[in-house]
């Protein structure tokens, strides 16, 4: 905690104002550093979670996970632009509905929208040139798990940043 002492004089008030401005700038820098550290940590956690949650990734999904911090907006973002990431995160088909994402209902995610049910469906794999059959896949909520892990370590990282 920072204490700024002032006396009832114009000189003391001007000095206190300068100290407050330095404190404010230091605080803003630390908030930016905290946000950047959380983004960096989140990117690494998300990549680990892709592998840990058994998403059977070819490297495309993991490699697409990036982070961005905008100092002007004071906002951090962890994202993927992999087109099939949503299917890994939320799952698909009857298997996805049976092992659904924790937020699927809240976010309005629909499973088995094509009414395939337990009959499943055929698909074409462009990489192998072969057809396959599936009833879907369960949710492998790598981003959801990343958020939960960041929530658990946020306080620790904040203490490190604000002590410096």
Tab-separated table of C-alpha atoms in Angstrom:
chain	number	residue	atom	x	y	z
A	1	UNK	CA	0.000	0.000	0.000
A	2	UNK	CA	1.294	3.408	-0.923
A	3	UNK	CA	0.891	6.362	1.403
A	4	UNK	CA	1.084	9.923	0.185
A	5	UNK	CA	1.374	12.592	2.879
A	6	UNK	CA	0.372	16.171	2.274
A	7	UNK	CA	0.346	19.351	4.241
A	8	UNK	CA	-2.073	22.178	3.731
A	9	UNK	CA	0.178	24.191	1.473
A	10	UNK	CA	0.185	24.734	-2.249
A	11	UNK	CA	3.683	23.242	-2.584
A	12	UNK	CA	2.710	20.092	-0.691
A	13	UNK	CA	-0.455	19.632	-2.760
A	14	UNK	CA	1.515	19.992	-6.018
A	15	UNK	CA	4.037	17.415	-4.753
A	16	UNK	CA	1.238	15.028	-3.717
A	17	UNK	CA	-0.413	15.424	-7.119
A	18	UNK	CA	2.861	14.453	-8.836
A	19	UNK	CA	3.194	11.407	-6.554
A	20	UNK	CA	-0.384	10.379	-7.347
A	21	UNK	CA	0.318	10.658	-11.077
A	22	UNK	CA	3.469	8.487	-10.723
A	23	UNK	CA	1.490	5.949	-8.693
A	24	UNK	CA	-1.276	5.920	-11.296
A	25	UNK	CA	1.217	5.347	-14.128
A	26	UNK	CA	2.931	2.561	-12.168
A	27	UNK	CA	-0.450	0.957	-11.468
A	28	UNK	CA	-1.455	1.113	-15.144
A	29	UNK	CA	1.850	-0.500	-16.161
A	30	UNK	CA	1.348	-3.293	-13.643
A	31	UNK	CA	-2.208	-3.961	-14.842
A	32	UNK	CA	-0.876	-4.174	-18.410
A	33	UNK	CA	1.894	-6.525	-17.286
A	34	UNK	CA	-0.610	-8.693	-15.403
A	35	UNK	CA	-2.869	-8.917	-18.455
A	36	UNK	CA	0.066	-9.769	-20.736
A	37	UNK	CA	1.300	-12.449	-18.306
A	38	UNK	CA	-2.192	-13.987	-18.147
A	39	UNK	CA	-2.431	-14.019	-21.947
A	40	UNK	CA	0.995	-15.657	-22.280
A	41	UNK	CA	0.217	-18.213	-19.589
A	42	UNK	CA	-3.206	-18.880	-21.111
A	43	UNK	CA	-1.753	-19.601	-24.549
A	44	UNK	CA	0.623	-22.161	-23.059
A	45	UNK	CA	-2.097	-23.736	-20.925
A	46	UNK	CA	-4.466	-24.005	-23.906
A	47	UNK	CA	-1.797	-25.739	-25.972
A	48	UNK	CA	-1.093	-28.191	-23.160
A	49	UNK	CA	-4.820	-28.797	-22.697
A	50	UNK	CA	-5.277	-29.680	-26.367
A	51	UNK	CA	-2.882	-32.575	-25.863
A	52	UNK	CA	-3.903	-33.405	-22.279
A	53	UNK	CA	-7.612	-33.691	-23.014
A	54	UNK	CA	-7.026	-36.225	-25.770
A	55	UNK	CA	-8.181	-34.168	-28.713
A	56	UNK	CA	-6.056	-36.218	-31.146
A	57	UNK	CA	-4.699	-33.091	-32.762
A	58	UNK	CA	-2.455	-33.163	-35.824
A	59	UNK	CA	-0.722	-30.005	-34.614
A	60	UNK	CA	-2.980	-27.633	-36.529
A	61	UNK	CA	-5.225	-26.805	-33.579
A	62	UNK	CA	-2.357	-26.436	-31.116
A	63	UNK	CA	-0.381	-24.297	-33.565
A	64	UNK	CA	-3.351	-22.012	-34.154
A	65	UNK	CA	-3.662	-20.955	-30.505
A	66	UNK	CA	-2.382	-17.417	-30.108
A	67	UNK	CA	-2.614	-14.550	-27.686
A	68	UNK	CA	-2.881	-10.830	-28.140
A	69	UNK	CA	-2.706	-7.910	-25.754
A	70	UNK	CA	-3.873	-4.413	-26.705
A	71	UNK	CA	-2.388	-1.762	-24.415
A	72	UNK	CA	-4.698	0.897	-25.853
A	73	UNK	CA	-7.796	-1.175	-24.985
A	74	UNK	CA	-6.293	-2.787	-21.876
A	75	UNK	CA	-7.596	-6.119	-23.136
A	76	UNK	CA	-6.052	-9.527	-23.628
A	77	UNK	CA	-7.309	-12.278	-25.901
A	78	UNK	CA	-6.510	-15.966	-26.277
A	79	UNK	CA	-7.894	-17.438	-29.474
A	80	UNK	CA	-7.712	-20.041	-32.175
A	81	UNK	CA	-8.625	-19.629	-35.811
A	82	UNK	CA	-8.697	-23.380	-36.444
A	83	UNK	CA	-12.038	-24.100	-38.118
A	84	UNK	CA	-12.651	-27.319	-36.195
A	85	UNK	CA	-11.705	-25.996	-32.740
A	86	UNK	CA	-15.365	-25.493	-31.835
A	87	UNK	CA	-16.086	-29.178	-32.515
A	88	UNK	CA	-13.204	-30.248	-30.281
A	89	UNK	CA	-14.282	-27.790	-27.564
A	90	UNK	CA	-17.997	-28.644	-27.591
A	91	UNK	CA	-18.073	-32.123	-29.147
A	92	UNK	CA	-20.446	-33.324	-31.850
A	93	UNK	CA	-23.367	-35.644	-32.395
A	94	UNK	CA	-24.890	-38.037	-29.906
A	95	UNK	CA	-21.524	-38.654	-28.222
A	96	UNK	CA	-21.112	-34.921	-27.712
A	97	UNK	CA	-24.567	-34.598	-26.191
A	98	UNK	CA	-23.806	-37.452	-23.789
A	99	UNK	CA	-20.473	-35.868	-22.725
A	100	UNK	CA	-21.285	-32.229	-23.350
A	101	UNK	CA	-19.408	-29.025	-22.721
A	102	UNK	CA	-20.085	-27.479	-19.289
A	103	UNK	CA	-21.468	-24.315	-20.917
A	104	UNK	CA	-23.243	-25.833	-23.936
A	105	UNK	CA	-26.733	-25.138	-22.585
A	106	UNK	CA	-25.913	-21.642	-21.384
A	107	UNK	CA	-24.337	-20.776	-24.745
A	108	UNK	CA	-27.061	-22.462	-26.793
A	109	UNK	CA	-24.816	-25.036	-28.465
A	110	UNK	CA	-26.909	-27.701	-30.237
A	111	UNK	CA	-25.795	-31.310	-30.586
A	112	UNK	CA	-26.857	-33.619	-33.391
A	113	UNK	CA	-28.634	-30.859	-35.270
A	114	UNK	CA	-28.951	-33.063	-38.350
A	115	UNK	CA	-30.955	-35.662	-36.421
A	116	UNK	CA	-28.432	-38.445	-36.958
A	117	UNK	CA	-28.791	-39.737	-33.409
A	118	UNK	CA	-27.304	-43.149	-32.717
A	119	UNK	CA	-27.321	-43.983	-36.435
A	120	UNK	CA	-24.330	-41.678	-36.926
A	121	UNK	CA	-23.127	-40.397	-40.279
A	122	UNK	CA	-20.452	-40.890	-42.895
A	123	UNK	CA	-17.790	-38.301	-43.570
A	124	UNK	CA	-14.927	-37.838	-46.004
A	125	UNK	CA	-11.397	-37.245	-44.707
A	126	UNK	CA	-9.599	-35.034	-47.234
A	127	UNK	CA	-6.150	-35.813	-45.794
A	128	UNK	CA	-6.457	-39.582	-46.080
A	129	UNK	CA	-8.851	-39.642	-49.027
A	130	UNK	CA	-11.007	-42.155	-47.150
A	131	UNK	CA	-14.540	-42.172	-45.843
A	132	UNK	CA	-15.375	-42.827	-42.230
A	133	UNK	CA	-18.397	-43.244	-39.999
A	134	UNK	CA	-19.042	-41.593	-36.636
A	135	UNK	CA	-21.650	-40.902	-34.009
A	136	UNK	CA	-19.719	-37.793	-33.043
A	137	UNK	CA	-17.195	-37.090	-30.328
A	138	UNK	CA	-17.398	-35.960	-26.728
A	139	UNK	CA	-16.479	-32.445	-25.662
A	140	UNK	CA	-12.792	-31.861	-25.047
A	141	UNK	CA	-13.149	-28.413	-23.507
A	142	UNK	CA	-9.550	-27.228	-23.766
A	143	UNK	CA	-10.421	-23.486	-23.671
A	144	UNK	CA	-12.893	-23.919	-20.822
A	145	UNK	CA	-10.201	-25.762	-18.837
A	146	UNK	CA	-7.715	-23.012	-19.677
A	147	UNK	CA	-10.056	-20.382	-18.218
A	148	UNK	CA	-10.532	-22.442	-15.043
A	149	UNK	CA	-6.756	-22.853	-14.641
A	150	UNK	CA	-6.162	-19.132	-15.227
A	151	UNK	CA	-8.747	-18.312	-12.567
A	152	UNK	CA	-6.811	-20.496	-10.111
A	153	UNK	CA	-3.405	-18.891	-10.788
A	154	UNK	CA	-4.489	-15.290	-11.423
A	155	UNK	CA	-4.043	-14.265	-7.789
A	156	UNK	CA	-0.527	-15.722	-7.629
A	157	UNK	CA	0.543	-13.944	-10.819
A	158	UNK	CA	-1.047	-10.681	-9.621
A	159	UNK	CA	0.923	-10.874	-6.347
A	160	UNK	CA	4.152	-11.377	-8.322
A	161	UNK	CA	3.419	-8.430	-10.635
A	162	UNK	CA	2.274	-6.005	-7.962
A	163	UNK	CA	5.186	-6.788	-5.618
A	164	UNK	CA	7.715	-5.660	-8.236
